[in-house]
């Protein structure tokens, strides 16, 4: 135990060593709004001979403050390390791009050659990526080895801008005989989705130098996973691959398993919470059996893997002398399956390397296997459905009414269905699928019908219903300032209704803060 504690302490110390030539203001929790507030910092930067690293994280900087710091960096030609994560807390999104532009321009003016660029936890969105676009394309980043953009809210648009900038940087640096050799790429929690991941995959494939890739929690499905898998095959020195909490399904898992057969340097695989399922797990097990001689960690937790597939995964790590952990928690093994898995690992003298199975989901129901195939087939349909939804959202209200009539006509003309007379609208059908036409057809007693249906006074019901409809029609992308906002035709009516009801005594007071949050965006 004492030896383990010493090893952990030594590891922690190794990770926190101060870089030679480093000036740090890390974690001071200070707010710098203007040039006057950073006068002391600017003076220290100017007087620091041989400055190579600057830590600004854990504070918040306004545009003027950033410009003042940038001015001081214009003469620092030996500068290499930008530790600039979490430095815009509480700032307007519009402040971030000019601040980043000024800092990047200063590094280009200085003739710096960066090794590390860390802008994680800044939540600057696609506009923030535009703020570092010029820097990424410049000679300052031809030597970049680590790019850390974790939790920046880049979105699909930001992912595409970033991919294009990295591609341009690689082409320009290659033309000068020193191609970009990026080794570490971290961009978790950025909502890259399939399009953003696919764009980045093309850049990764072009570079071929990656050793660590971390893109967890990005809403990537099997098309994006497949694109990344293809790109990884062209990065033979890859050691760490972390795609935790994306959605592989069988197709993505099999594609990634094929990629693993080309990655003999891989040490850490984190496909936890990726829904690899049994067939995907079997394919990955095959890849592990055939290669991966220095594998240290394999995480296939929470993937809907059954007992038989889990046993094949366990058997695949036999003879892996460097293995430190196998994580199969949260799958569908059942009590007997967990016991069998432990027995197999004990038989391999690796029982202590098996992670906890405390969150096992139990054996799957008989219909689950059939449902897996159906869900995989539906993955492609979802993309087509998304495109259809966008087209439908762009139509007029009159077109929407025409669609309702066409649906009614088609349901009548189906051979398999008997002819039926459309029923007259009622309050229940209106609440499920509201439309102006249905509301008018309810007649002058519509208020009484609503009260009878929901057992709530009409004015209170309309307040709640209007507020719900208003909230649900605002897409999340609007709040997150992405470029994929779809037209919403019903908002003006909601706004008019809310403008009236918020002035009434019956308007719920606890809704005021939420409504203000929406309107302030």
Coordinates of C-alpha atoms in Angstrom, one line a residue:
X1 CA 0.0 0.0 0.0
X2 CA 2.8 2.4 0.9
X3 CA 4.5 1.6 -2.4
X4 CA 1.3 2.4 -4.3
X5 CA 0.8 5.6 -2.4
X6 CA 4.3 6.7 -3.3
X7 CA 3.8 5.8 -6.9
X8 CA 0.6 7.9 -7.1
X9 CA 2.3 10.8 -5.4
X10 CA 5.2 10.7 -7.8
X11 CA 2.8 10.5 -10.8
X12 CA 0.9 13.6 -9.5
X13 CA 4.1 15.5 -9.0
X14 CA 5.3 14.6 -12.5
X15 CA 2.1 16.0 -14.0
X16 CA 2.3 19.3 -12.1
X17 CA 6.0 20.2 -12.8
X18 CA 6.4 23.8 -13.8
X19 CA 7.5 24.2 -17.3
X20 CA 10.9 26.0 -17.7
X21 CA 10.3 29.6 -18.6
X22 CA 6.7 29.6 -17.3
X23 CA 4.7 32.5 -15.9
X24 CA 1.5 31.4 -14.1
X25 CA -1.6 33.2 -13.0
X26 CA -3.5 30.0 -12.8
X27 CA -6.6 29.7 -10.6
X28 CA -6.5 33.1 -9.0
X29 CA -10.2 33.7 -9.7
X30 CA -9.6 37.3 -10.7
X31 CA -11.6 39.5 -13.1
X32 CA -9.6 41.6 -15.6
X33 CA -11.8 43.9 -17.5
X34 CA -9.5 46.5 -19.0
X35 CA -5.8 47.4 -19.7
X36 CA -5.4 49.1 -16.2
X37 CA -6.5 45.9 -14.4
X38 CA -3.6 43.9 -16.1
X39 CA -0.9 46.5 -15.8
X40 CA 1.1 44.4 -13.3
X41 CA 0.7 41.3 -15.4
X42 CA 1.8 43.0 -18.5
X43 CA 4.9 44.4 -16.8
X44 CA 5.8 40.9 -15.6
X45 CA 5.4 39.4 -19.0
X46 CA 7.5 42.2 -20.6
X47 CA 10.3 41.7 -18.0
X48 CA 10.3 37.9 -18.2
X49 CA 13.3 36.8 -20.2
X50 CA 12.9 33.7 -22.3
X51 CA 9.1 33.3 -21.7
X52 CA 7.9 30.0 -23.0
X53 CA 4.6 29.3 -21.2
X54 CA 1.8 31.5 -19.9
X55 CA -0.9 30.2 -17.7
X56 CA -4.0 32.4 -17.7
X57 CA -6.6 29.7 -16.8
X58 CA -9.0 30.2 -13.9
X59 CA -9.5 33.9 -14.3
X60 CA -11.7 36.0 -16.6
X61 CA -10.5 38.4 -19.2
X62 CA -12.3 41.2 -21.1
X63 CA -11.4 42.3 -24.6
X64 CA -9.2 45.3 -23.5
X65 CA -7.4 43.1 -20.9
X66 CA -6.7 40.5 -23.6
X67 CA -5.4 43.1 -26.0
X68 CA -3.0 44.5 -23.4
X69 CA -1.6 41.0 -22.7
X70 CA -1.3 40.4 -26.4
X71 CA 0.7 43.5 -26.8
X72 CA 3.2 42.2 -24.2
X73 CA 3.5 38.9 -26.0
X74 CA 4.5 40.4 -29.4
X75 CA 8.2 40.2 -28.5
X76 CA 8.2 36.7 -27.1
X77 CA 9.7 34.7 -29.9
X78 CA 10.5 31.7 -27.7
X79 CA 6.9 31.2 -26.6
X80 CA 5.6 27.6 -26.9
X81 CA 2.8 26.8 -24.4
X82 CA -0.6 28.5 -24.2
X83 CA -2.5 27.3 -21.1
X84 CA -5.6 29.4 -21.7
X85 CA -8.5 27.2 -20.5
X86 CA -11.4 28.6 -18.5
X87 CA -10.5 32.3 -19.1
X88 CA -13.8 33.8 -20.2
X89 CA -16.2 32.9 -17.4
X90 CA -19.0 35.4 -17.3
X91 CA -18.1 37.1 -20.5
X92 CA -20.4 37.8 -23.4
X93 CA -20.0 35.4 -26.3
X94 CA -19.3 38.4 -28.5
X95 CA -16.2 39.4 -26.4
X96 CA -14.4 36.1 -26.9
X97 CA -13.5 36.2 -30.7
X98 CA -11.8 39.6 -30.6
X99 CA -9.9 38.6 -27.4
X100 CA -8.7 35.4 -29.0
X101 CA -7.9 37.2 -32.3
X102 CA -5.7 39.7 -30.5
X103 CA -3.8 37.0 -28.6
X104 CA -3.3 34.9 -31.7
X105 CA -2.2 37.9 -33.7
X106 CA 0.4 38.7 -31.1
X107 CA 1.9 35.1 -31.3
X108 CA 2.1 35.4 -35.0
X109 CA 3.8 38.8 -34.8
X110 CA 6.3 37.4 -32.3
X111 CA 7.2 34.5 -34.6
X112 CA 6.3 32.0 -31.9
X113 CA 6.3 28.3 -32.6
X114 CA 3.6 26.7 -30.4
X115 CA 3.7 23.2 -28.9
X116 CA 0.6 23.3 -26.8
X117 CA -2.6 25.2 -27.3
X118 CA -5.2 24.6 -24.5
X119 CA -8.5 26.5 -24.7
X120 CA -10.7 24.0 -22.9
X121 CA -13.7 25.0 -20.8
X122 CA -14.3 28.3 -22.5
X123 CA -17.7 27.5 -24.1
X124 CA -17.1 29.9 -27.0
X125 CA -19.1 28.1 -29.6
X126 CA -18.5 28.3 -33.4
X127 CA -17.6 32.0 -33.2
X128 CA -14.8 31.2 -30.8
X129 CA -13.3 28.7 -33.3
X130 CA -13.3 31.6 -35.8
X131 CA -11.3 33.6 -33.3
X132 CA -8.4 31.1 -33.5
X133 CA -8.8 30.2 -37.1
X134 CA -6.0 32.5 -38.4
X135 CA -3.7 31.3 -35.6
X136 CA -4.2 27.7 -36.5
X137 CA -3.5 28.3 -40.2
X138 CA -0.3 30.3 -39.4
X139 CA 3.3 29.2 -39.1
X140 CA 2.9 29.6 -35.3
X141 CA 1.0 26.3 -35.3
X142 CA 3.2 24.4 -37.8
X143 CA 4.9 22.9 -34.7
X144 CA 1.8 22.3 -32.7
X145 CA 1.7 18.9 -30.9
X146 CA -1.2 19.2 -28.5
X147 CA -4.6 20.9 -29.2
X148 CA -7.0 20.9 -26.3
X149 CA -10.5 22.2 -26.9
X150 CA -12.5 20.2 -24.4
X151 CA -16.0 21.5 -23.5
X152 CA -16.0 24.5 -25.8
X153 CA -19.4 24.0 -27.4
X154 CA -18.0 24.2 -30.9
X155 CA -21.0 22.4 -32.5
X156 CA -21.0 21.1 -36.1
X157 CA -20.1 24.5 -37.5
X158 CA -17.1 24.9 -35.2
X159 CA -16.0 21.4 -35.9
X160 CA -16.0 22.1 -39.7
X161 CA -14.1 25.4 -39.2
X162 CA -11.5 23.6 -37.0
X163 CA -11.1 20.8 -39.5
X164 CA -10.5 23.2 -42.4
X165 CA -8.0 25.2 -40.4
X166 CA -6.0 22.0 -39.4
X167 CA -6.1 20.8 -43.0
X168 CA -4.7 24.2 -44.2
X169 CA -2.1 24.2 -41.6
X170 CA -0.9 20.7 -42.6
X171 CA -0.8 21.7 -46.3
X172 CA 1.2 24.9 -45.7
X173 CA 3.6 23.2 -43.3
X174 CA 4.1 20.3 -45.6
X175 CA 4.9 22.7 -48.4
X176 CA 7.7 24.2 -46.2
X177 CA 9.1 20.7 -45.5
X178 CA 7.9 20.4 -41.9
X179 CA 4.4 18.9 -41.9
X180 CA 2.2 19.4 -38.9
X181 CA 2.7 16.6 -36.5
X182 CA -0.2 16.9 -34.1
X183 CA 0.0 14.2 -31.4
X184 CA -2.8 15.0 -28.9
X185 CA -6.3 16.1 -29.9
X186 CA -8.9 16.6 -27.2
X187 CA -12.4 17.9 -28.0
X188 CA -14.9 16.2 -25.6
X189 CA -18.4 17.7 -25.0
X190 CA -18.5 19.8 -28.1
X191 CA -21.7 18.5 -29.9
X192 CA -19.7 17.7 -33.0
X193 CA -22.2 15.1 -34.2
X194 CA -21.7 13.2 -37.4
X195 CA -20.9 16.1 -39.7
X196 CA -18.4 17.7 -37.3
X197 CA -16.7 14.3 -36.6
X198 CA -16.5 13.4 -40.3
X199 CA -14.9 16.7 -41.2
X200 CA -12.3 16.3 -38.4
X201 CA -11.7 12.7 -39.5
X202 CA -10.6 13.9 -42.9
X203 CA -8.0 16.2 -41.2
X204 CA -6.9 13.3 -39.0
X205 CA -6.4 11.0 -41.9
X206 CA -4.3 13.6 -43.7
X207 CA -2.0 14.3 -40.7
X208 CA -1.4 10.6 -39.7
X209 CA 0.6 11.7 -36.6
X210 CA -2.0 11.4 -33.8
X211 CA -1.1 9.5 -30.6
X212 CA -4.1 10.5 -28.4
X213 CA -7.7 11.2 -29.5
X214 CA -10.3 12.2 -27.0
X215 CA -13.8 13.0 -28.4
X216 CA -16.3 11.8 -25.7
X217 CA -19.9 13.0 -25.4
X218 CA -20.3 14.5 -28.9
X219 CA -23.5 12.9 -30.2
X220 CA -21.7 11.0 -32.8
X221 CA -23.5 8.0 -34.4
X222 CA -22.3 5.2 -36.6
X223 CA -21.6 7.4 -39.7
X224 CA -19.3 9.6 -37.8
X225 CA -17.8 6.7 -35.9
X226 CA -17.1 4.9 -39.2
X227 CA -15.4 8.0 -40.6
X228 CA -13.2 8.3 -37.4
X229 CA -12.4 4.6 -37.6
X230 CA -11.1 5.0 -41.2
X231 CA -9.0 8.0 -40.1
X232 CA -7.5 6.1 -37.2
X233 CA -6.2 3.5 -39.5
X234 CA -3.9 6.1 -40.9
X235 CA -2.5 7.1 -37.5
X236 CA -0.3 4.0 -36.6
X237 CA 1.2 5.6 -33.5
X238 CA -2.2 6.0 -31.8
X239 CA -1.9 5.1 -28.1
X240 CA -5.2 6.4 -26.6
X241 CA -8.6 6.4 -28.2
X242 CA -11.5 7.7 -26.2
X243 CA -14.9 7.9 -27.7
X244 CA -16.9 7.4 -24.5
X245 CA -20.6 8.2 -24.6
X246 CA -21.2 8.3 -28.3
X247 CA -23.4 5.9 -30.1
X248 CA -21.6 3.2 -32.1
X249 CA -24.3 0.5 -32.6
X250 CA -23.3 -2.6 -34.4
X251 CA -22.2 -0.8 -37.6
X252 CA -19.9 1.7 -35.9
X253 CA -18.4 -1.0 -33.5
X254 CA -17.5 -3.3 -36.4
X255 CA -15.9 -0.5 -38.3
X256 CA -13.9 0.5 -35.3
X257 CA -12.9 -3.1 -34.6
X258 CA -11.5 -3.2 -38.2
X259 CA -9.5 -0.1 -37.5
X260 CA -8.0 -1.5 -34.3
X261 CA -6.4 -4.3 -36.3
X262 CA -4.1 -1.6 -37.8
X263 CA -3.2 0.0 -34.4
X264 CA -0.5 -2.1 -32.8
X265 CA 0.6 0.8 -30.5
X266 CA -2.8 1.2 -28.9
X267 CA -2.7 1.1 -25.1
X268 CA -6.1 2.6 -23.9
X269 CA -9.5 2.0 -25.6
X270 CA -12.5 3.7 -24.0
X271 CA -15.7 2.8 -25.8
X272 CA -17.8 2.9 -22.6
X273 CA -21.4 3.9 -22.9
X274 CA -21.1 3.6 -26.7
X275 CA -23.8 1.0 -27.3
X276 CA -21.4 -1.3 -29.0
X277 CA -23.8 -4.3 -28.4
X278 CA -22.9 -7.9 -28.6
X279 CA -21.9 -8.2 -32.2
X280 CA -19.7 -5.1 -32.0
X281 CA -18.1 -6.5 -28.8
X282 CA -17.4 -9.8 -30.6
X283 CA -15.7 -7.9 -33.4
X284 CA -13.6 -5.9 -31.0
X285 CA -12.7 -9.1 -29.1
X286 CA -11.4 -10.5 -32.4
X287 CA -9.3 -7.5 -33.0
X288 CA -7.8 -7.7 -29.5
X289 CA -7.1 -11.4 -30.0
X290 CA -5.3 -10.8 -33.2
X291 CA -3.2 -7.8 -32.1
X292 CA -2.9 -5.0 -29.6
X293 CA 0.2 -6.4 -27.9
X294 CA 0.6 -3.5 -25.4
X295 CA -3.0 -3.0 -24.5
X296 CA -3.4 -1.5 -21.0
X297 CA -7.1 -0.6 -20.6
X298 CA -10.2 -1.8 -22.4
X299 CA -13.5 -0.1 -21.5
X300 CA -16.7 -1.6 -23.0
X301 CA -19.0 -0.7 -20.2
X302 CA -22.7 0.1 -20.6
X303 CA -22.8 -1.2 -24.1
X304 CA -25.8 -3.7 -24.0
X305 CA -23.4 -6.6 -24.3
X306 CA -24.7 -10.1 -23.4
X307 CA -22.9 -12.7 -21.3
X308 CA -21.6 -14.8 -24.2
X309 CA -20.1 -11.8 -26.0
X310 CA -18.5 -10.6 -22.7
X311 CA -16.8 -14.0 -22.2
X312 CA -15.3 -13.7 -25.7
X313 CA -14.0 -10.2 -24.7
X314 CA -12.5 -11.7 -21.6
X315 CA -10.8 -14.5 -23.5
X316 CA -9.4 -12.0 -26.0
X317 CA -7.1 -10.4 -23.3
X318 CA -5.4 -13.7 -22.5
X319 CA -1.7 -13.2 -22.7
X320 CA -1.8 -9.4 -22.7
X321 CA 1.0 -8.9 -20.2
X322 CA 0.5 -5.1 -20.0
X323 CA -3.2 -5.2 -19.3
X324 CA -4.2 -3.2 -16.2
X325 CA -8.0 -3.0 -16.4
X326 CA -11.0 -4.6 -18.3
X327 CA -14.3 -2.8 -17.7
X328 CA -17.5 -4.6 -18.7
X329 CA -19.7 -3.0 -16.0
X330 CA -23.3 -2.0 -16.8
X331 CA -23.9 -4.6 -19.5
X332 CA -26.5 -7.3 -19.8
X333 CA -24.8 -10.3 -18.2
X334 CA -27.1 -11.4 -15.5
X335 CA -26.0 -12.9 -12.2
X336 CA -24.9 -16.1 -13.8
X337 CA -23.1 -14.3 -16.6
X338 CA -21.2 -12.1 -14.1
X339 CA -20.1 -15.3 -12.2
X340 CA -19.0 -16.9 -15.5
X341 CA -17.0 -13.8 -16.4
X342 CA -15.2 -13.7 -13.1
X343 CA -14.4 -17.4 -13.4
X344 CA -12.9 -16.9 -16.8
X345 CA -10.8 -13.9 -15.6
X346 CA -9.6 -15.9 -12.6
X347 CA -8.7 -18.8 -14.8
X348 CA -6.5 -16.4 -16.8
X349 CA -4.9 -15.1 -13.5
X350 CA -6.4 -11.7 -14.3
X351 CA -9.3 -11.6 -11.8
X352 CA -7.9 -8.5 -10.2
X353 CA -7.9 -6.7 -13.5
X354 CA -11.7 -7.0 -14.0
X355 CA -13.6 -3.9 -13.0
X356 CA -16.7 -3.8 -10.9
X357 CA -19.9 -5.4 -12.2
X358 CA -22.1 -3.8 -9.7
X359 CA -24.2 -1.9 -12.3
X360 CA -25.0 -4.9 -14.5
X361 CA -28.4 -4.6 -16.2
X362 CA -29.3 -8.2 -15.9
X363 CA -30.0 -10.7 -18.7
X364 CA -31.8 -9.2 -21.7
X365 CA -35.4 -10.1 -22.6
X366 CA -35.9 -12.5 -25.5
X367 CA -37.0 -9.8 -27.9
X368 CA -34.0 -7.6 -27.3
X369 CA -31.8 -9.3 -29.9
X370 CA -34.4 -8.7 -32.6
X371 CA -34.8 -5.1 -31.5
X372 CA -31.0 -4.5 -31.9
X373 CA -31.2 -5.3 -35.6
X374 CA -34.3 -3.1 -36.0
X375 CA -32.6 -0.2 -34.3
X376 CA -29.4 -0.5 -36.4
X377 CA -31.5 -0.4 -39.5
X378 CA -33.3 2.7 -38.2
X379 CA -30.1 4.6 -37.7
X380 CA -29.8 5.5 -41.4
X381 CA -33.5 6.3 -41.5
X382 CA -33.0 8.9 -38.7
X383 CA -30.6 10.9 -40.9
X384 CA -33.1 11.0 -43.8
X385 CA -35.8 11.8 -41.3
X386 CA -33.8 14.8 -40.0
X387 CA -33.5 16.1 -43.6
X388 CA -37.2 15.7 -44.1
X389 CA -37.9 17.5 -40.8
X390 CA -35.9 20.5 -41.9
X391 CA -37.8 20.7 -45.2
X392 CA -41.1 20.5 -43.4
X393 CA -40.1 23.2 -40.9
X394 CA -39.4 25.5 -43.8
X395 CA -43.0 25.3 -45.2
X396 CA -45.7 27.8 -44.6
X397 CA -48.6 27.3 -42.2
X398 CA -50.9 26.8 -45.2
X399 CA -48.7 24.0 -46.4
X400 CA -48.9 22.4 -43.0
X401 CA -52.7 22.5 -43.2
X402 CA -52.6 21.0 -46.7
X403 CA -50.3 18.2 -45.3
X404 CA -53.0 17.4 -42.7
X405 CA -55.6 17.2 -45.4
X406 CA -53.4 15.0 -47.5
X407 CA -52.7 12.6 -44.6
X408 CA -56.5 12.3 -44.0
X409 CA -57.0 11.6 -47.7
X410 CA -54.2 9.0 -47.9
X411 CA -55.5 7.2 -44.8
X412 CA -58.9 6.9 -46.5
X413 CA -57.4 5.5 -49.7
X414 CA -55.3 2.8 -48.1
X415 CA -56.4 -0.6 -49.3
X416 CA -55.8 -2.2 -45.9
X417 CA -58.0 0.2 -44.1
X418 CA -61.8 0.4 -44.3
X419 CA -63.4 3.6 -45.4
X420 CA -64.3 5.8 -42.5
X421 CA -65.8 9.2 -41.9
X422 CA -63.4 11.7 -40.2
X423 CA -64.6 12.4 -36.7
X424 CA -65.3 16.0 -35.7
X425 CA -62.5 17.7 -33.7
X426 CA -62.7 17.5 -29.9
X427 CA -60.6 19.0 -27.2
X428 CA -58.5 15.9 -26.7
X429 CA -57.4 15.7 -30.4
X430 CA -56.6 19.5 -30.4
X431 CA -54.4 19.1 -27.3
X432 CA -52.5 16.2 -28.9
X433 CA -52.1 17.9 -32.4
X434 CA -53.1 21.6 -32.1
X435 CA -53.9 23.6 -35.2
X436 CA -55.8 26.9 -35.9
X437 CA -58.4 25.0 -37.9
X438 CA -59.1 22.5 -35.1
X439 CA -59.4 25.4 -32.6
X440 CA -62.0 27.2 -34.7
X441 CA -64.0 24.0 -35.2
X442 CA -64.4 23.6 -31.5
X443 CA -66.8 26.5 -31.6
X444 CA -67.7 29.1 -29.0
X445 CA -67.7 26.6 -26.1
X446 CA -64.1 25.7 -26.5
X447 CA -63.1 27.2 -23.1
X448 CA -65.6 24.9 -21.4
X449 CA -64.4 21.9 -23.3
X450 CA -60.8 22.6 -22.3
X451 CA -61.8 22.9 -18.6
X452 CA -63.6 19.6 -18.8
X453 CA -60.7 17.9 -20.5
X454 CA -57.9 19.0 -18.2
X455 CA -59.9 19.6 -15.1
X456 CA -58.2 23.0 -14.8
X457 CA -59.7 26.6 -15.0
X458 CA -59.3 27.7 -18.6
X459 CA -57.1 30.7 -18.0
X460 CA -54.7 28.7 -15.9
X461 CA -54.6 25.9 -18.5
X462 CA -54.0 28.3 -21.4
X463 CA -51.1 29.9 -19.5
X464 CA -49.4 26.6 -18.9
X465 CA -50.1 25.3 -22.4
X466 CA -48.9 28.5 -24.1
X467 CA -45.7 28.6 -22.0
X468 CA -45.0 24.9 -22.7
X469 CA -45.5 25.4 -26.5
X470 CA -43.4 28.5 -26.5
X471 CA -40.5 26.7 -24.6
X472 CA -40.7 23.6 -26.8
X473 CA -40.6 25.5 -30.1
X474 CA -37.3 27.1 -29.2
X475 CA -34.6 24.8 -30.4
X476 CA -31.6 24.1 -28.1
X477 CA -29.4 25.3 -30.9
X478 CA -30.9 28.8 -30.6
X479 CA -29.8 29.0 -26.9
X480 CA -26.3 27.6 -27.8
X481 CA -25.9 30.1 -30.7
X482 CA -25.4 27.5 -33.4
X483 CA -26.1 28.0 -37.1
X484 CA -28.6 25.2 -37.5
X485 CA -31.7 27.1 -36.2
X486 CA -34.8 26.2 -38.1
X487 CA -37.6 28.7 -38.9
X488 CA -40.4 28.7 -36.3
X489 CA -43.7 30.2 -37.5
X490 CA -45.7 30.0 -34.3
X491 CA -43.5 32.2 -32.0
X492 CA -45.2 35.5 -32.7
X493 CA -48.6 34.1 -31.5
X494 CA -47.0 32.7 -28.4
X495 CA -45.3 36.0 -27.7
X496 CA -48.6 37.9 -28.0
X497 CA -50.3 35.4 -25.6
X498 CA -47.5 35.6 -23.1
X499 CA -47.4 39.4 -23.2
X500 CA -51.0 39.4 -22.0
X501 CA -50.9 36.5 -19.4
X502 CA -47.7 37.7 -17.7
X503 CA -49.6 40.7 -16.6
X504 CA -52.3 38.7 -14.9
X505 CA -52.5 37.6 -11.3
X506 CA -52.9 33.9 -12.2
X507 CA -49.5 33.8 -14.1
X508 CA -47.2 31.4 -12.1
X509 CA -44.4 33.3 -10.4
X510 CA -42.0 30.4 -10.7
X511 CA -42.2 30.7 -14.5
X512 CA -41.0 34.3 -14.6
X513 CA -37.3 33.4 -14.2
X514 CA -37.4 30.7 -16.9
X515 CA -39.2 33.0 -19.3
X516 CA -36.7 35.8 -18.6
X517 CA -33.8 33.3 -19.4
X518 CA -35.3 32.5 -22.8
X519 CA -36.0 36.1 -23.7
X520 CA -32.5 37.3 -22.6
X521 CA -30.9 35.0 -25.2

